[in-house]
Short mmCIF file of C-alpha atoms and ligand atoms in Angstrom, two decimals:
data_model
loop_
_atom_site.label_atom_id
_atom_site.label_comp_id
_atom_site.label_asym_id
_atom_site.label_seq_id
_atom_site.Cartn_x
_atom_site.Cartn_y
_atom_site.Cartn_z
CA MET A 9 7.54 6.86 8.86
CA ARG A 10 5.08 4.54 7.12
CA ALA A 11 5.25 0.84 7.94
CA ILE A 12 3.21 -2.31 7.40
CA VAL A 13 2.34 -3.66 10.83
CA VAL A 14 0.86 -6.98 11.97
CA GLU A 15 -1.05 -6.62 15.25
CA LYS A 16 -2.94 -9.91 14.98
CA TYR A 17 -2.12 -13.06 12.97
CA GLY A 18 -4.38 -13.77 10.02
CA GLY A 19 -5.13 -13.06 6.37
CA VAL A 20 -4.01 -10.16 4.21
CA GLY A 21 -6.57 -7.97 6.01
CA GLU A 22 -4.23 -7.98 9.02
CA LEU A 23 -1.61 -5.98 7.12
CA LYS A 24 -2.08 -2.44 8.43
CA CYS A 25 -0.30 0.58 7.03
CA GLN A 26 0.55 2.79 10.04
CA GLU A 27 2.61 5.85 10.98
CA ARG A 28 5.46 4.69 13.22
CA PRO A 29 8.41 6.56 14.77
CA VAL A 30 11.75 6.16 12.98
CA PRO A 31 13.47 3.44 15.07
CA PRO A 32 16.14 4.59 17.55
CA LEU A 33 19.66 3.24 16.96
CA LYS A 34 21.62 0.89 19.23
CA ALA A 35 25.41 1.30 19.31
CA ASN A 36 25.99 -1.53 16.78
CA GLU A 37 23.19 -0.58 14.38
CA ALA A 38 22.85 1.49 11.23
CA LEU A 39 19.71 3.30 10.15
CA VAL A 40 18.85 2.28 6.60
CA ARG A 41 16.49 4.35 4.47
CA LEU A 42 14.87 1.65 2.36
CA HIS A 43 14.71 2.08 -1.41
CA ALA A 44 13.51 -1.43 -2.31
CA ILE A 45 11.93 -4.15 -0.19
CA GLY A 46 11.89 -7.86 -1.02
CA VAL A 47 8.68 -9.84 -0.53
CA ASN A 48 9.24 -13.46 0.47
CA TYR A 49 7.09 -16.43 1.36
CA ILE A 50 8.37 -16.24 4.93
CA ASP A 51 6.47 -12.93 5.23
CA ILE A 52 3.26 -14.95 4.83
CA TYR A 53 4.35 -17.41 7.56
CA HIS A 54 5.02 -14.40 9.81
CA ARG A 55 1.66 -12.80 8.97
CA THR A 56 -0.33 -15.99 9.64
CA GLY A 57 1.64 -16.89 12.77
CA LEU A 58 3.05 -20.15 11.37
CA TYR A 59 6.42 -18.72 12.41
CA PRO A 60 5.35 -16.76 15.53
CA GLN A 61 6.83 -13.34 16.39
CA THR A 62 6.21 -10.95 19.24
CA LEU A 63 3.10 -8.92 18.34
CA PRO A 64 2.80 -6.25 17.09
CA PHE A 65 5.64 -6.22 14.58
CA ILE A 66 6.66 -4.64 11.29
CA LEU A 67 6.78 -7.31 8.60
CA GLY A 68 9.57 -8.05 6.09
CA MET A 69 12.97 -9.73 6.03
CA GLU A 70 14.79 -8.21 3.04
CA GLY A 71 15.71 -4.79 1.78
CA ALA A 72 18.19 -2.43 0.16
CA GLY A 73 18.80 1.25 0.71
CA ILE A 74 21.14 3.96 1.95
CA VAL A 75 22.71 4.27 5.39
CA GLU A 76 21.31 7.47 6.93
CA ASP A 77 22.90 7.28 10.36
CA VAL A 78 25.13 4.95 12.40
CA GLY A 79 25.37 3.95 16.06
CA GLU A 80 28.48 4.93 18.03
CA ASN A 81 30.27 1.56 17.67
CA VAL A 82 29.60 1.01 13.97
CA THR A 83 32.71 0.54 11.83
CA LEU A 84 31.59 -1.64 8.90
CA VAL A 85 29.40 0.97 7.16
CA LYS A 86 29.15 4.77 7.07
CA LYS A 87 26.54 7.34 6.27
CA GLY A 88 25.73 7.37 2.55
CA ASP A 89 26.71 3.73 1.88
CA ARG A 90 24.45 1.69 -0.41
CA VAL A 91 23.61 -1.57 1.37
CA ALA A 92 21.44 -4.69 1.08
CA TYR A 93 20.50 -7.17 3.77
CA THR A 94 18.26 -9.94 5.02
CA GLY A 95 17.59 -11.71 8.30
CA ARG A 96 16.22 -8.80 10.31
CA LEU A 97 12.45 -8.45 10.73
CA GLY A 98 11.00 -5.04 9.87
CA THR A 99 11.78 -4.12 6.25
CA TYR A 100 8.20 -3.22 5.21
CA ALA A 101 8.93 0.36 6.25
CA GLU A 102 10.65 3.55 5.18
CA TYR A 103 13.47 3.19 7.74
CA HIS A 104 14.98 0.22 9.57
CA ALA A 105 17.62 -0.08 12.30
CA VAL A 106 19.87 -3.00 11.34
CA PRO A 107 22.89 -4.52 13.12
CA GLU A 108 25.94 -3.57 11.05
CA ALA A 109 27.07 -7.21 10.83
CA GLN A 110 24.04 -8.02 8.69
CA LEU A 111 24.67 -5.30 6.11
CA VAL A 112 26.42 -5.98 2.82
CA GLN A 113 27.76 -3.20 0.60
CA LEU A 114 25.80 -3.08 -2.65
CA PRO A 115 28.10 -2.75 -5.68
CA GLN A 116 27.60 0.50 -7.63
CA SER A 117 26.58 -1.44 -10.73
CA LEU A 118 23.65 -3.10 -8.94
CA SER A 119 20.37 -1.31 -8.32
CA PHE A 120 18.52 -1.28 -5.02
CA GLU A 121 15.91 -3.49 -6.67
CA GLN A 122 18.56 -6.04 -7.60
CA GLY A 123 19.94 -5.92 -4.08
CA ALA A 124 16.52 -6.47 -2.54
CA ALA A 125 15.79 -9.30 -4.98
CA ALA A 126 19.09 -11.11 -4.45
CA MET A 127 19.75 -11.28 -0.74
CA LEU A 128 17.21 -13.70 0.68
CA GLN A 129 16.24 -15.85 -2.27
CA GLY A 130 19.69 -15.64 -3.90
CA MET A 131 21.66 -16.66 -0.83
CA THR A 132 19.10 -19.41 -0.17
CA ALA A 133 19.61 -20.85 -3.64
CA HIS A 134 23.36 -20.48 -3.04
CA TYR A 135 23.51 -22.44 0.21
CA LEU A 136 21.13 -25.13 -1.05
CA ALA A 137 23.14 -25.82 -4.21
CA THR A 138 26.64 -25.36 -2.81
CA THR A 139 26.51 -26.45 0.83
CA THR A 140 23.37 -28.34 1.92
CA TYR A 141 23.76 -30.69 -1.02
CA PRO A 142 26.77 -29.59 -3.09
CA LEU A 143 25.56 -30.43 -6.59
CA LYS A 144 27.95 -32.13 -9.03
CA GLN A 145 27.82 -32.76 -12.76
CA THR A 146 26.70 -36.36 -12.31
CA ASP A 147 23.69 -35.40 -10.14
CA THR A 148 20.05 -35.16 -11.08
CA ALA A 149 18.06 -32.75 -8.92
CA LEU A 150 14.31 -32.37 -8.62
CA ILE A 151 13.37 -28.76 -7.82
CA HIS A 152 9.77 -28.05 -6.80
CA ALA A 153 8.06 -24.67 -7.35
CA ALA A 154 10.83 -23.96 -9.84
CA ALA A 155 9.28 -20.75 -11.18
CA GLY A 156 9.14 -19.16 -7.73
CA GLY A 157 11.55 -16.60 -6.34
CA VAL A 158 13.98 -19.15 -4.92
CA GLY A 159 13.08 -21.68 -7.62
CA LEU A 160 14.26 -19.72 -10.66
CA LEU A 161 17.55 -18.89 -8.94
CA LEU A 162 18.11 -22.44 -7.72
CA VAL A 163 17.52 -23.84 -11.21
CA GLN A 164 20.19 -21.49 -12.58
CA LEU A 165 22.71 -22.31 -9.84
CA ALA A 166 22.11 -26.05 -10.26
CA LYS A 167 22.80 -25.70 -13.98
CA MET A 168 25.92 -23.61 -13.28
CA ARG A 169 27.18 -26.56 -11.23
CA GLY A 170 26.45 -28.90 -14.13
CA ALA A 171 23.62 -30.95 -12.61
CA ARG A 172 20.62 -32.20 -14.57
CA VAL A 173 17.50 -30.36 -13.38
CA ILE A 174 13.97 -31.70 -13.36
CA ALA A 175 11.61 -28.91 -12.34
CA THR A 176 8.00 -28.88 -11.15
CA VAL A 177 5.58 -25.98 -11.57
CA SER A 178 1.80 -25.52 -11.61
CA THR A 179 1.16 -23.80 -14.97
CA GLU A 180 2.35 -23.73 -18.60
CA GLU A 181 3.51 -20.13 -18.19
CA LYS A 182 5.62 -21.10 -15.20
CA ALA A 183 6.97 -24.11 -17.13
CA ALA A 184 8.19 -21.82 -19.91
CA GLN A 185 9.97 -19.61 -17.37
CA ALA A 186 11.59 -22.60 -15.61
CA LYS A 187 12.85 -23.80 -19.01
CA LYS A 188 14.20 -20.34 -19.74
CA ALA A 189 16.09 -20.48 -16.44
CA GLY A 190 17.73 -23.71 -17.67
CA ALA A 191 15.62 -26.61 -16.41
CA ASP A 192 16.24 -29.71 -18.51
CA GLU A 193 12.74 -31.08 -18.02
CA VAL A 194 9.63 -29.52 -16.49
CA ILE A 195 6.71 -31.39 -14.96
CA ILE A 196 3.41 -29.57 -14.46
CA TYR A 197 2.57 -31.14 -11.11
CA SER A 198 -0.95 -29.68 -11.01
CA THR A 199 -1.98 -31.93 -13.89
CA GLN A 200 0.80 -34.55 -14.11
CA ASP A 201 1.84 -37.07 -11.45
CA PHE A 202 5.35 -35.85 -10.66
CA VAL A 203 6.32 -39.19 -9.11
CA SER A 204 5.69 -41.32 -12.20
CA GLU A 205 7.00 -38.57 -14.51
CA THR A 206 10.25 -38.28 -12.54
CA ARG A 207 10.66 -42.05 -12.57
CA ARG A 208 10.08 -42.10 -16.32
CA LEU A 209 12.56 -39.28 -16.92
CA THR A 210 15.22 -41.06 -14.85
CA ALA A 211 14.59 -44.55 -16.28
CA ASN A 212 13.27 -45.58 -12.87
CA GLU A 213 16.52 -44.68 -11.12
CA GLY A 214 15.24 -41.65 -9.26
CA VAL A 215 17.05 -38.44 -8.39
CA ASP A 216 20.02 -37.71 -6.14
CA VAL A 217 18.39 -34.77 -4.36
CA VAL A 218 14.96 -33.18 -4.03
CA TYR A 219 14.78 -29.49 -3.11
CA ASP A 220 11.27 -29.23 -1.69
CA SER A 221 9.81 -25.90 -0.54
CA VAL A 222 6.20 -26.97 -1.03
CA GLY A 223 5.99 -29.21 2.04
CA ARG A 224 2.79 -31.05 2.84
CA ASP A 225 1.53 -31.63 -0.73
CA THR A 226 4.81 -32.94 -2.17
CA PHE A 227 6.44 -34.62 0.86
CA GLU A 228 5.32 -38.22 0.18
CA GLY A 229 6.07 -38.00 -3.52
CA SER A 230 9.46 -36.41 -2.94
CA LEU A 231 10.59 -39.35 -0.81
CA SER A 232 9.35 -41.74 -3.52
CA VAL A 233 11.48 -40.28 -6.31
CA LEU A 234 14.82 -40.36 -4.51
CA LYS A 235 17.54 -42.88 -5.26
CA PRO A 236 18.60 -45.03 -2.30
CA ARG A 237 20.69 -42.83 0.00
CA GLY A 238 19.37 -39.72 -1.74
CA MET A 239 18.95 -36.38 0.02
CA PHE A 240 15.57 -34.86 0.82
CA VAL A 241 16.07 -31.14 1.39
CA SER A 242 12.86 -29.78 2.90
CA PHE A 243 13.34 -26.03 2.98
CA GLY A 244 9.80 -24.63 3.02
CA ASN A 245 6.12 -25.25 3.56
CA ALA A 246 4.15 -23.21 1.02
CA SER A 247 1.33 -25.81 1.00
CA GLY A 248 1.46 -26.44 4.75
CA LEU A 249 3.68 -28.24 7.26
CA ILE A 250 4.82 -31.83 6.71
CA PRO A 251 2.97 -33.95 9.27
CA PRO A 252 5.03 -35.78 11.90
CA PHE A 253 6.47 -39.09 10.68
CA SER A 254 8.73 -41.87 11.90
CA PRO A 255 12.42 -41.88 10.88
CA LEU A 256 11.78 -45.49 9.90
CA LEU A 257 10.10 -44.10 6.78
CA LEU A 258 13.51 -42.82 5.61
CA SER A 259 14.93 -46.30 6.00
CA GLN A 260 12.03 -47.93 4.17
CA ARG A 261 12.36 -45.51 1.23
CA GLY A 262 16.05 -46.35 0.79
CA SER A 263 18.20 -45.11 3.68
CA LEU A 264 17.41 -41.54 2.72
CA PHE A 265 18.96 -38.43 4.22
CA MET A 266 16.72 -35.56 5.23
CA THR A 267 17.54 -32.03 6.30
CA ARG A 268 15.39 -28.99 7.13
CA PRO A 269 17.77 -26.06 6.65
CA ALA A 270 17.31 -22.32 7.27
CA LEU A 271 19.26 -19.44 5.72
CA ALA A 272 20.20 -17.96 9.11
CA HIS A 273 22.35 -21.02 9.90
CA TYR A 274 24.12 -20.76 6.55
CA THR A 275 24.97 -17.06 6.97
CA ALA A 276 25.67 -17.10 10.70
CA SER A 277 29.23 -15.78 10.44
CA ARG A 278 30.10 -12.51 8.73
CA GLU A 279 32.56 -14.42 6.55
CA GLU A 280 29.93 -16.84 5.26
CA LEU A 281 27.39 -14.05 4.72
CA LEU A 282 29.86 -12.04 2.65
CA TRP A 283 31.01 -15.07 0.67
CA ARG A 284 27.48 -15.97 -0.40
CA ALA A 285 26.34 -12.37 -1.03
CA HIS A 286 29.45 -11.49 -3.04
CA GLU A 287 29.20 -14.61 -5.20
CA ILE A 288 25.54 -13.87 -5.94
CA PHE A 289 26.30 -10.21 -6.71
CA SER A 290 29.21 -11.10 -8.97
CA TRP A 291 27.12 -13.61 -10.94
CA ILE A 292 24.39 -10.99 -11.42
CA GLN A 293 27.05 -8.49 -12.54
CA ASN A 294 28.62 -10.83 -15.08
CA GLY A 295 25.28 -12.05 -16.38
CA ALA A 296 25.62 -15.64 -15.16
CA LEU A 297 22.60 -15.23 -12.88
CA LYS A 298 19.39 -13.53 -13.99
CA LEU A 299 16.87 -12.02 -11.61
CA PHE A 300 13.23 -12.28 -12.67
CA ILE A 301 11.22 -9.36 -11.24
CA TYR A 302 7.51 -10.15 -11.52
CA ALA A 303 6.02 -7.08 -9.85
CA ARG A 304 6.90 -3.81 -8.13
CA LEU A 305 4.20 -2.42 -5.89
CA PRO A 306 4.06 0.56 -3.54
CA LEU A 307 4.62 -0.34 0.12
CA THR A 308 1.02 0.63 0.83
CA GLN A 309 -0.08 -2.23 -1.44
CA ALA A 310 1.65 -4.95 0.56
CA LYS A 311 -1.73 -6.72 0.77
CA ASP A 312 -1.81 -7.13 -3.01
CA ALA A 313 1.73 -8.50 -2.99
CA HIS A 314 0.79 -11.12 -0.39
CA GLN A 315 -2.33 -12.06 -2.27
CA LEU A 316 -0.43 -12.57 -5.53
CA LEU A 317 2.17 -14.75 -3.79
CA GLU A 318 -0.34 -16.80 -1.82
CA GLU A 319 -2.52 -17.38 -4.87
CA ARG A 320 0.50 -18.73 -6.75
CA LYS A 321 0.25 -16.00 -9.39
CA THR A 322 3.84 -14.77 -9.17
CA ILE A 323 6.81 -15.89 -11.25
CA GLY A 324 10.11 -14.86 -9.67
CA LYS A 325 10.41 -11.88 -7.36
CA VAL A 326 7.92 -9.39 -5.96
CA LEU A 327 9.24 -6.04 -4.64
CA LEU A 328 7.72 -3.25 -2.62
CA GLU A 329 8.69 0.40 -3.06
CA PRO A 330 8.64 2.56 0.08
P1 LIG B 29 7.77 -18.58 -4.23
O1 LIG B 29 7.93 -17.45 -5.16
O2 LIG B 29 8.44 -19.86 -4.56
O3 LIG B 29 6.22 -18.84 -4.03
C1 LIG B 29 5.77 -20.05 -3.51
C2 LIG B 29 5.46 -21.06 -4.60
O4 LIG B 29 5.13 -22.29 -4.00
C3 LIG B 29 4.23 -20.71 -5.44
O5 LIG B 29 4.51 -19.84 -6.49
C4 LIG B 29 3.80 -22.06 -5.93
O6 LIG B 29 4.43 -22.41 -7.15
C5 LIG B 29 4.32 -23.03 -4.85
N1 LIG B 29 3.20 -23.62 -4.12
C6 LIG B 29 2.90 -24.93 -4.09
N2 LIG B 29 1.82 -25.16 -3.35
C7 LIG B 29 1.41 -23.97 -2.89
C8 LIG B 29 0.31 -23.58 -2.09
N3 LIG B 29 -0.58 -24.47 -1.61
N4 LIG B 29 0.15 -22.28 -1.80
C9 LIG B 29 1.03 -21.38 -2.27
N5 LIG B 29 2.09 -21.69 -3.06
C10 LIG B 29 2.28 -22.99 -3.37
O7 LIG B 29 8.21 -18.11 -2.76
P2 LIG B 29 9.71 -17.87 -2.23
O8 LIG B 29 10.66 -17.99 -3.33
O9 LIG B 29 9.69 -16.65 -1.40
O10 LIG B 29 9.90 -19.09 -1.23
C11 LIG B 29 9.83 -20.41 -1.72
C12 LIG B 29 9.83 -21.37 -0.58
O11 LIG B 29 11.12 -21.45 -0.03
C13 LIG B 29 8.89 -21.04 0.57
O12 LIG B 29 8.34 -22.24 1.06
C14 LIG B 29 9.81 -20.43 1.57
O13 LIG B 29 9.35 -20.53 2.85
C15 LIG B 29 11.06 -21.24 1.36
N6 LIG B 29 12.28 -20.56 1.78
C16 LIG B 29 13.05 -21.17 2.70
C17 LIG B 29 14.24 -20.65 3.11
C18 LIG B 29 15.11 -21.40 4.04
O14 LIG B 29 16.25 -21.00 4.28
N7 LIG B 29 14.64 -22.51 4.57
C19 LIG B 29 14.68 -19.32 2.61
C20 LIG B 29 13.84 -18.80 1.57
C21 LIG B 29 12.66 -19.38 1.19
P3 LIG B 29 3.61 -23.38 -8.18
O15 LIG B 29 2.35 -22.60 -8.52
O16 LIG B 29 4.50 -23.57 -9.33
O17 LIG B 29 3.32 -24.62 -7.41
#
């Protein structure tokens, strides 16, 4: 089978398309023939080594396809089932052996593309808005990189929960898309100071929660726009890691709360995984949640997908087709 392999950490040049054997199955695994592959920012962290893996490895954390074969102990899925999943490295390939507990049945009315676009970014938006900081109607949330894959979904979920959403993005085109997703106000943080703008928009009160996936570049400002006892949710590092700091800073900025969550800990049990996936699927089915697909590229062009994402050109989701 064809697969995109990383043998050495580095730039997009380290993405090598290789012939690999179809993976053998363990007793609890199902062999999925991939029909759509989700590209996510975490794939860049894996490629560069920011989140180290054992080299060499096949990249990719999200996919949807058909079960081709099952291990001897598998009971949750059967051959021919349409499934979607995240949380298992190795989706930039034609086949993938996946523990059955990570697979979710894809409803007939959803396409493989929708499945591969919804699992990682959709369930992330879900846990951030419903569990990490359960948004309420009286809340104001600041969402950075709001026209990104997670961003556009998080804006929609925050609005579904009735919160006021202030969004940040880097371009006018992204601002228009964030507005379309429901953002109440959009700040173009590449040209506007998001700290003073957020203060102005909140009559100097600040926001209840900041969802920050940008990291290094927005960290300081994010702490400055929170209300006393507000929640700083740092869930990514697209601009680089937040440098080490003293917890005293949280006290000085107003007894702030900070968390650094990861999807794996919010889908650790089968029950929680199914709850989040089924809610996301049902909202896509009934039209409450819209997926924005920016680009579909052949698997062999994974380099181009990474380049687009890293250069901040994408709006919404990028998919690869095996
Ligand atoms: P996005 O589609 O959001 O792409 C990243 C966006 O970050 C860019 O489009 C860009 O938007 C913004 N950005 C700001 N500064 C930079 C920079 N220096 N370089 C590149 N991009 C920058 O990606 P995803 O939706 O896949 O992921 C979003 C973030 O959420 C990532 O940080 C990811 O790691 C994190 N994440 C965390 C999870 C968790 O459970 N903790 C799960 C899923 C994602 P703009 O141009 O508008 O600034």
